[in-house]
Coordinates of C-alpha atoms in Angstrom, one line a residue:
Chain H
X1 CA 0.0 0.0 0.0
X2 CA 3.1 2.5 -0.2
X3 CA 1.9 3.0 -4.0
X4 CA -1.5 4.4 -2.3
X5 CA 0.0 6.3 0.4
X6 CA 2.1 8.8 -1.5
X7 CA -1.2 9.3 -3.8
X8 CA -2.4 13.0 -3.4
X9 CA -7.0 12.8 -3.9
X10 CA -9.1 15.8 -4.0
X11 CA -12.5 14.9 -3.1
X12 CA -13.5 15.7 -6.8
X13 CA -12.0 12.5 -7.0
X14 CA -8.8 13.3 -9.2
X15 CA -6.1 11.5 -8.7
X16 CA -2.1 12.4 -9.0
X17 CA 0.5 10.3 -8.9
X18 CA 3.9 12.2 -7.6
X19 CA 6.0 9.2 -9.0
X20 CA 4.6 8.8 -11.9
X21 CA 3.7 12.4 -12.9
X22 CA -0.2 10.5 -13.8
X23 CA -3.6 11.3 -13.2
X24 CA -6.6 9.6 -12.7
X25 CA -10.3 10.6 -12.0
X26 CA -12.8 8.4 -9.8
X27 CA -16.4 8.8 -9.0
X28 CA -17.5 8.7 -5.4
X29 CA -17.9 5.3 -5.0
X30 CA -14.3 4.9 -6.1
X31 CA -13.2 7.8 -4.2
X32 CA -15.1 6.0 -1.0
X33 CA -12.9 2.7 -2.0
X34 CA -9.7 4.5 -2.2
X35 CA -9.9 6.1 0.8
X36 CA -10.8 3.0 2.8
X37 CA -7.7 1.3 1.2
X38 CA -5.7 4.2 2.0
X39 CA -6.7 4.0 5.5
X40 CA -5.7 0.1 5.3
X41 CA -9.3 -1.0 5.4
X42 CA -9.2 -5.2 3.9
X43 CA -11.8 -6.0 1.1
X44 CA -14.3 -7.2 3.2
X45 CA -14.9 -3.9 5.4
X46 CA -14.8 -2.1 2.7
X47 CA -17.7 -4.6 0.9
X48 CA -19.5 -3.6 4.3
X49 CA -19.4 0.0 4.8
X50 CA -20.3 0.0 0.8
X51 CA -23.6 -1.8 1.8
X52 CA -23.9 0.4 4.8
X53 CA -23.4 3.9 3.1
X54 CA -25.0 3.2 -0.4
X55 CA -28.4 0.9 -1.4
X56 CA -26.1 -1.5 -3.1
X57 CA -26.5 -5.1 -2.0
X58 CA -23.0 -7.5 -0.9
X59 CA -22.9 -8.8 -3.7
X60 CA -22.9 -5.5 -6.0
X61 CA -20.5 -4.5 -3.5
X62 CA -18.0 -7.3 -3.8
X63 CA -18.2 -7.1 -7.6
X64 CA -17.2 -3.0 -7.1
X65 CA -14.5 -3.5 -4.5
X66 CA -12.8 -6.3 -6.3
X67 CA -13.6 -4.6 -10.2
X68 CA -12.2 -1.6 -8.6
X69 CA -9.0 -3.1 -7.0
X70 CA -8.1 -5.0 -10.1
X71 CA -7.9 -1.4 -11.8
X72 CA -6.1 -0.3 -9.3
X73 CA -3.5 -3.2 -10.1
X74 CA -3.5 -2.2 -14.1
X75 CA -2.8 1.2 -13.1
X76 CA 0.2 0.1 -11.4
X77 CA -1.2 2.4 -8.1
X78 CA -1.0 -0.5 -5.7
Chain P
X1 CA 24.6 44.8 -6.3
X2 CA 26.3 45.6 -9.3
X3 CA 24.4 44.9 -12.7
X4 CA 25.5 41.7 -14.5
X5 CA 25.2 41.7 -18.3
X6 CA 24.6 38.5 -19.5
X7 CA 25.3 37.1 -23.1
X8 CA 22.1 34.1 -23.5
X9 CA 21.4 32.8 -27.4
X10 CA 19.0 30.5 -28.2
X11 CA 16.0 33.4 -28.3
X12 CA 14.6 31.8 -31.2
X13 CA 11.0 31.1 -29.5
X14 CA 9.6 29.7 -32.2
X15 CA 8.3 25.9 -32.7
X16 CA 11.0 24.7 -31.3
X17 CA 12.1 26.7 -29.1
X18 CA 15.9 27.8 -28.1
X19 CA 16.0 28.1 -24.5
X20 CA 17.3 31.3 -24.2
X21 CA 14.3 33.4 -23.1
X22 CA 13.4 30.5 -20.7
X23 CA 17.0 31.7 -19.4
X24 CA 17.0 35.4 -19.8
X25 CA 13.4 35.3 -18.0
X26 CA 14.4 33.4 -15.1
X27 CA 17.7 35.7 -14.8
X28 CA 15.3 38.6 -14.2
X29 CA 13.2 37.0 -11.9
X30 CA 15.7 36.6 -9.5
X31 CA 15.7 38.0 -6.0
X32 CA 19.6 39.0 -6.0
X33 CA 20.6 39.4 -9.4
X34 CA 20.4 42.7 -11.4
X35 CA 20.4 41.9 -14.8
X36 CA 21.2 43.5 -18.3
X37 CA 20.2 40.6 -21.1
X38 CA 21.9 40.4 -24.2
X39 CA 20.5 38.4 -26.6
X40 CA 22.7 36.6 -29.2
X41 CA 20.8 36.0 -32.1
X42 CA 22.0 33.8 -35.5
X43 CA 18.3 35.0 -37.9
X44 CA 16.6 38.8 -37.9
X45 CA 14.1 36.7 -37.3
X46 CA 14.2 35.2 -33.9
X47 CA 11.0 36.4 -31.8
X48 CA 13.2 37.2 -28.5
X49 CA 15.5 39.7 -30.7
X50 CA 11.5 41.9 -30.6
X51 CA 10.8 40.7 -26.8
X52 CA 11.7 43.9 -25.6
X53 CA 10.8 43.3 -22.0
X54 CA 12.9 40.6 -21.5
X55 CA 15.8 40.7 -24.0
X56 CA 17.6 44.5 -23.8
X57 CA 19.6 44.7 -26.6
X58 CA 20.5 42.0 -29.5
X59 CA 23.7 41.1 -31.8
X60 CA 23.4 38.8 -34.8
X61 CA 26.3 36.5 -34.4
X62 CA 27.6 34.6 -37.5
X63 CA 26.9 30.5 -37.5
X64 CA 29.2 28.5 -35.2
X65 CA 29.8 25.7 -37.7
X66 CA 31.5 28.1 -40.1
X67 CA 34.6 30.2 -39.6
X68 CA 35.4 30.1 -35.3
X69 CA 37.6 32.9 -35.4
X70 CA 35.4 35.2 -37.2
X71 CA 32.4 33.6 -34.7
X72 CA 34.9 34.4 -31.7
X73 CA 35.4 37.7 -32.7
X74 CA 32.0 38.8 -33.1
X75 CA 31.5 37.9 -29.7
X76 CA 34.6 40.1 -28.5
X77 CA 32.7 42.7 -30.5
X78 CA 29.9 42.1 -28.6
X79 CA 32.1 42.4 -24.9
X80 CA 33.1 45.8 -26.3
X81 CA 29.9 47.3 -27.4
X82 CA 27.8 45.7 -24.4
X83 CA 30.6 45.2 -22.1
X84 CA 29.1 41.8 -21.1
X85 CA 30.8 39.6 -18.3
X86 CA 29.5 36.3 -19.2
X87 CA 28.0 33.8 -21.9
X88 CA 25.6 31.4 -21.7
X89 CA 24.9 29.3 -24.9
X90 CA 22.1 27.6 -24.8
X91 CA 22.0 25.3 -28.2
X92 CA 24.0 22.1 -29.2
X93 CA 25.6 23.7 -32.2
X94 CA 27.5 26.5 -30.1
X95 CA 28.5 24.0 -27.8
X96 CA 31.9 22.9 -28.8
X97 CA 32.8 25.9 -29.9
X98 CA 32.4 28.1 -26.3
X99 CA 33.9 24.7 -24.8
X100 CA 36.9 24.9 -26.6
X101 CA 37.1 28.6 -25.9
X102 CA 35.9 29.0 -22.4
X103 CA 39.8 29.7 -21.6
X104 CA 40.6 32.0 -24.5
X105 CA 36.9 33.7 -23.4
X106 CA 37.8 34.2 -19.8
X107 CA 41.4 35.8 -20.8
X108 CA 39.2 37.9 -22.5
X109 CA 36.5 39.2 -19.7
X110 CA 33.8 36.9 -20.8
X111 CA 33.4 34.2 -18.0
X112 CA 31.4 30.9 -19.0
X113 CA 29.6 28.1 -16.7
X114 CA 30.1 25.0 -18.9
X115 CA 30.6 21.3 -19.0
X116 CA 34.7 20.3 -19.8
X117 CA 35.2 19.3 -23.6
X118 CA 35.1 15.3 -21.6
X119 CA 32.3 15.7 -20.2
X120 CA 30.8 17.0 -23.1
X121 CA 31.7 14.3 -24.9
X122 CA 29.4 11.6 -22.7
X123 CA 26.8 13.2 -24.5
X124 CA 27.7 10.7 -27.2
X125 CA 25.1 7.6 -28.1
X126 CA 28.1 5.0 -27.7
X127 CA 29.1 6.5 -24.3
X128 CA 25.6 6.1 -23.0
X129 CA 26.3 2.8 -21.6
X130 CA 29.2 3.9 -19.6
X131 CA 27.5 6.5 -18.3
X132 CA 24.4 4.4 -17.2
X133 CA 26.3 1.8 -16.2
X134 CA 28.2 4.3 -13.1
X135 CA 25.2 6.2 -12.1
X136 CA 22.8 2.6 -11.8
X137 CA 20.6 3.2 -14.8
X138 CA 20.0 1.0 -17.6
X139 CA 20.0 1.5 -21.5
X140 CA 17.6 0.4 -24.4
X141 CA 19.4 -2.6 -26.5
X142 CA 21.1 -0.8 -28.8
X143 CA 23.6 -1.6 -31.9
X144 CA 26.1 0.8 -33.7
X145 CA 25.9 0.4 -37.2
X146 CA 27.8 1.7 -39.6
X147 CA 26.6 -0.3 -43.2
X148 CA 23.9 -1.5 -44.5
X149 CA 24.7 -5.3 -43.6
X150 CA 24.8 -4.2 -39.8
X151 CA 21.9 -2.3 -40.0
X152 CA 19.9 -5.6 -41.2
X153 CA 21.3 -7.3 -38.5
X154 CA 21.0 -5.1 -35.8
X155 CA 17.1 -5.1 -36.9
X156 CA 17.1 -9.2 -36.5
X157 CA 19.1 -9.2 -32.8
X158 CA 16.6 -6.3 -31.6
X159 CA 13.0 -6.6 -33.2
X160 CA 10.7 -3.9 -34.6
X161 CA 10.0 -1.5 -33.9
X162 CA 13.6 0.3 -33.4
X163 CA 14.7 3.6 -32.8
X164 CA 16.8 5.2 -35.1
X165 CA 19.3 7.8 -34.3
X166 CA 22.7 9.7 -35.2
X167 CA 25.5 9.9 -33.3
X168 CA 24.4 13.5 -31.7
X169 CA 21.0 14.5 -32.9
X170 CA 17.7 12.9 -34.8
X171 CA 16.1 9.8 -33.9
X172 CA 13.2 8.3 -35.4
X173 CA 11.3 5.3 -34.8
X174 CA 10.9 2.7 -37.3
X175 CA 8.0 0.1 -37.5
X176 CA 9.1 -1.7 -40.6
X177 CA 12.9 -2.7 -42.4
X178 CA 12.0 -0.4 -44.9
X179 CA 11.1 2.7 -42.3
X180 CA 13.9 1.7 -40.6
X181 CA 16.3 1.5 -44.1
X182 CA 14.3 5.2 -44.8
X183 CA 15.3 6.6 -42.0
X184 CA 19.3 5.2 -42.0
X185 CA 20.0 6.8 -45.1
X186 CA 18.5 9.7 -44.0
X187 CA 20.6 10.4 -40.9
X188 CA 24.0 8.9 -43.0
X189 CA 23.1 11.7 -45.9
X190 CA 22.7 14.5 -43.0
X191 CA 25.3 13.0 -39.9
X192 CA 27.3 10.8 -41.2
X193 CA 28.1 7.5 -39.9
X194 CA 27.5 5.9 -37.2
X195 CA 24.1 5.0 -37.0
X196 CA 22.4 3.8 -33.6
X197 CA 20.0 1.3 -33.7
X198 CA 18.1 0.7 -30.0
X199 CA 15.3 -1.1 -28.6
X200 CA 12.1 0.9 -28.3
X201 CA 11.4 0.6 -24.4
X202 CA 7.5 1.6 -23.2
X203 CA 7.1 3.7 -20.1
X204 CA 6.8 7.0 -18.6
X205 CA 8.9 9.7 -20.3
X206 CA 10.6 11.4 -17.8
X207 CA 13.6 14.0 -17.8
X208 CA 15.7 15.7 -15.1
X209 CA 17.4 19.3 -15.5
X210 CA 20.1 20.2 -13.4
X211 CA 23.2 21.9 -12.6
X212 CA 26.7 20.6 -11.6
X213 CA 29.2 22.7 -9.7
X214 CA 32.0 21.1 -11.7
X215 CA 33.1 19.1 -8.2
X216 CA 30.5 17.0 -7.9
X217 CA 28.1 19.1 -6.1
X218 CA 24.4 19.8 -7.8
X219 CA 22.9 23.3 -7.6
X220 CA 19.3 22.1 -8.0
X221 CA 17.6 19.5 -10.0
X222 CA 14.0 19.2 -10.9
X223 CA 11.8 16.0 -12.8
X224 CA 9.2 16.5 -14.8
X225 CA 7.1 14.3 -17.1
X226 CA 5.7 15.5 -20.6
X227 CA 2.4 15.4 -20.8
X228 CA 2.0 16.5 -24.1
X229 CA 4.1 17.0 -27.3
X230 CA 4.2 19.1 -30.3
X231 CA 4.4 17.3 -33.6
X232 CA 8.3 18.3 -33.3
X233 CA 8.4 16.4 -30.1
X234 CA 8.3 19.5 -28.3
X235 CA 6.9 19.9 -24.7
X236 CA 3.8 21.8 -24.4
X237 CA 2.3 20.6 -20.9
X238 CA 4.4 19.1 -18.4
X239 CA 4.2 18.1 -14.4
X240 CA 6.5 18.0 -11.9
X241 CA 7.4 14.7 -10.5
X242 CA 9.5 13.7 -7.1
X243 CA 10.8 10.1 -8.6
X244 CA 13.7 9.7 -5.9
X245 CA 14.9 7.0 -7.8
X246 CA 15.4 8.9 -11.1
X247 CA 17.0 12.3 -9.2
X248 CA 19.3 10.0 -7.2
X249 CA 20.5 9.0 -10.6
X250 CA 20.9 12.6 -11.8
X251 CA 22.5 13.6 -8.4
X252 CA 24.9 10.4 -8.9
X253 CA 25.2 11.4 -12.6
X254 CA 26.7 15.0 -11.7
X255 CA 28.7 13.6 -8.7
X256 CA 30.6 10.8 -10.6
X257 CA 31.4 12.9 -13.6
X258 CA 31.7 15.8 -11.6
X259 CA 29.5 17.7 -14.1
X260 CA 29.9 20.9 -14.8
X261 CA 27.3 23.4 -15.8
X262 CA 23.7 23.0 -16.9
X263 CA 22.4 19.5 -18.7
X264 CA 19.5 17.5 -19.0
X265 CA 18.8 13.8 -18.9
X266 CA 15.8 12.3 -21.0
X267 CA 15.2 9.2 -19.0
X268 CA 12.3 6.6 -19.5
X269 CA 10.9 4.8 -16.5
X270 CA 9.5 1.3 -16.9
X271 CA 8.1 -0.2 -13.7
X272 CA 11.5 -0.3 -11.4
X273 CA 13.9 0.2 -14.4
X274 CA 14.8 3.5 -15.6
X275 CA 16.3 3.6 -18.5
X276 CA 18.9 6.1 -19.8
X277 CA 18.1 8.2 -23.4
X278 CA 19.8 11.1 -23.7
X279 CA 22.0 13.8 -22.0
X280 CA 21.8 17.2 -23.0
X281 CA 24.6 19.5 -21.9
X282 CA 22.6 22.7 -22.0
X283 CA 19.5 23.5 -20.2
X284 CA 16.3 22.5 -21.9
X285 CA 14.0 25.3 -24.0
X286 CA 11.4 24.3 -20.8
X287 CA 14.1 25.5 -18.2
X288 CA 11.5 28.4 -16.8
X289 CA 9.7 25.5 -15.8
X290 CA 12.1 24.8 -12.9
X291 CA 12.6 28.5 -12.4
X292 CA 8.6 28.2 -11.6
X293 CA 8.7 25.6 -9.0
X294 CA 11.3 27.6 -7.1
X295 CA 14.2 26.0 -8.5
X296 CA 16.2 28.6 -10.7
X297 CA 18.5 27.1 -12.3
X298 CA 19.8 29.8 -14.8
X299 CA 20.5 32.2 -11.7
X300 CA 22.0 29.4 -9.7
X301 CA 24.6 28.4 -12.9
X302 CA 25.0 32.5 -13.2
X303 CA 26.3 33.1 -9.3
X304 CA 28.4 29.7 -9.2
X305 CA 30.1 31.5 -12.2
X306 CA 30.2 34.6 -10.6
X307 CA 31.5 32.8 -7.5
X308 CA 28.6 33.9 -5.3
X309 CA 26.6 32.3 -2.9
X310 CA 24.2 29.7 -4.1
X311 CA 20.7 29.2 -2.6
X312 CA 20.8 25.6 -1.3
X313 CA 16.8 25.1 -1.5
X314 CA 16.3 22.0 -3.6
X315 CA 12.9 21.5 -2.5
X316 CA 9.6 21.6 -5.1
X317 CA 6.4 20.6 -5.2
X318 CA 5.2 17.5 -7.4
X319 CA 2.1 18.1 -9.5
X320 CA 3.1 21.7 -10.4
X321 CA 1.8 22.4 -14.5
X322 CA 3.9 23.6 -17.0
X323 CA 1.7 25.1 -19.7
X324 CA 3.4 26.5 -22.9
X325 CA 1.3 29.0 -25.4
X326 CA 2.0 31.4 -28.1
X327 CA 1.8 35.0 -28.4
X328 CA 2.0 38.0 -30.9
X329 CA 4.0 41.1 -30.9
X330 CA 2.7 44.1 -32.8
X331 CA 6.0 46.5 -33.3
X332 CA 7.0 48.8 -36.4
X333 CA 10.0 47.9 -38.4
X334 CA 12.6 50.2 -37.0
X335 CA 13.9 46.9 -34.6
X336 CA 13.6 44.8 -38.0
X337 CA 15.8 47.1 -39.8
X338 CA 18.7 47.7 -36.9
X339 CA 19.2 44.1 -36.6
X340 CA 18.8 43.7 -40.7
X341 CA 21.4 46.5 -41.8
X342 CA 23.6 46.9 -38.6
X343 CA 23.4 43.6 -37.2
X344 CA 22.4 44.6 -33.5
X345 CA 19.6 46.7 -32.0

């Protein structure tokens, strides 16, 4: 999780990358995600203070969090 | 303080742009420094010979490639009509010439800041690997060809697409043997032999400015990334980036050759791997770009030539924007014909 630490995030959502010189724009749902990994929240609490915060069920959730990680991954952010 | 008149060429700010006003304008925003600007000007042409705000007074000089004496002495010229007390050349042609003469120039009143004729010469494609190889960077597989045979088989060892460059200047990259043949006889007909052949490595352009004080000491180095590119491979938008690994590498670079003066390193990062692509020993056409981010460069290279102290800040933000644009002047023709009919204005 260093990749995500030295991210800076506006909460427009846009991302910079000091390393990298990229950016990146999320939407609040991502924004929500990224902050909960930053924090060094695990999949799972994330899943559940998705359900808790949005009408989304766990298993639209689980889909999101993991859909979302695995761009995280491409992007070379974590 | 007393005024400093300063000698900067490379005010053609045109396409691509010399990175002489870049220079001149972070002179004059310095805190210290009073400055008298002299541009030195090779077309009547060049927009920063009309940039009156910036650039005081202006002296055609004769090409550098031709006669050197005649060049030489158009600059004394210059030191007795302007009374200047240093140069700074900005482009690649000049180069050789004021580092050949930075002795001769000094007996003469004119101090210069540059890079030794050795040092200079590591900005040579088949030194590149030496180079890389002391300061823990890599380099694109590459091949020195000089005939047609190894051009072939420097294209089998390495794989499309290739880069293809001169010695010194040009690259292009090739996505076929014919492109690739196109573009070898191209650089032959204008360079010369040899002819560099290298892998084309993907990843994030990046490139580090900097100055050496000639003992291994760096005066300030900033990284940026291009984020977008004229067709002439120009920047136009950049950001500032704090890669640690990549300005170790630059602070290494000016530490183990104990570089001298200003330069530039075009670097491309690929996951952990940065690879080496370039050193320029002359500050870049976006050198105001540091000057923006608190990091003047141009002012730090002038007072280490003037032996003054140097701020020792080397601190900048990452995410800072670098937006290049154009602009018109409107002015009658009296500046036009000065520089046309008495070769200064």
């Amino acid at each position: 999780m260093d990749k995500l630490a030295r991210l800076a995030i506006s909460e427009e959502g846009f991302i910079f990358d000091p390393v990298s010189g990229n950016s990146f724009t999320t939407n609040k749902t991502g924004l929500f995600n990224l902050k909960a990994l930053k924090e060094g929240k695990g999949e799972e609490e994330i899943v559940q203070a998705l359900t808790e915060k949005y009408e989304t069920t766990k298993e639209g959730a689980e889909k999101d969090v993991t859909d979302f990680i695995e761009q995280l991954r491409y992007y070379r952010l974590i | 303080m007393k005024k400093v008149c300063v000698a900067v060429s490379g005010i053609n700010a045109v396409d691509n742009p010399g990175p002489g006003i870049g220079v001149i304008r972070s002179l004059k925003e310095d805190s210290v420094l009073e400055i008298e600007a002299i541009g030195l000007a090779y077309d009547a042409m060049e927009p920063g010979i009309y940039m009156d705000w910036l650039v005081d007074r202006v002296f055609i000089l004769p090409y550098p490639s031709g006669d050197k004496e005649g060049f030489l002495n158009r600059l004394l010229y210059v030191k007795k009509a302007a009374n200047i007390d240093i140069v700074i050349p900005t482009l690649d042609a000049e180069m050789p010439v004021y580092i050949k003469a930075a002795d001769y120039l000094q007996s003469m009143g004119i101090k210069t800041f540059l890079p030794t004729k050795s040092q200079f010469e590591l900005r040579g494609k088949t030194k590149l690997t030496e180079v890389a190889n002391k300061i823990d960077l890599k380099i694109p597989e590459t091949r020195i060809v000089t005939s047609y045979e190894d051009l072939v088989k420097a294209l089998n060892d390495i794989g499309l697409p290739v880069m293809v460059k001169g010695l010194y200047y040009k690259a292009y990259r090739a996505y076929t043997y014919q492109e690739a043949t196109g573009y070898f006889n191209k650089i032959v007909a204008e360079w010369g032999y040899p002819v560099i052949i290298q892998q084309v490595v993907s990843g994030e352009e990046m490139n580090v400015i900097g100055v050496g004080d000639g003992t291994g000491g760096s005066l300030g180095l900033v990284a940026i990334k291009k984020l977008w590119i004229t067709s002439l491979g120009k920047i136009w938008t950049g950001v500032t980036v704090k890669n640690e690994a990549l300005l170790n590498a630059a602070s290494n670079f000016v530490k183990e050759f104990k570089w001298r003066g200003a330069f530039e390193l075009e670097c491309i990062v690929s996951k952990d791997d940065i690879y080496l692509i370039e050193i320029n020993p002359r500050f870049p056409a976006w050198v105001y770009f540091a000057t923006g981010v608190g990091i003047n460069l141009p002012a730090r290279l002038l007072k280490a030539a003037l032996g003054l102290p140097v701020e020792g800040k080397n601190e900048y933000s990452a995410g800072k924007l670098y937006v290049r644009y154009t602009y018109d002047i409107v002015t009658d023709m009296s500046i036009f014909q000065s520089i046309v009919t008495k070769g200064e204005c």
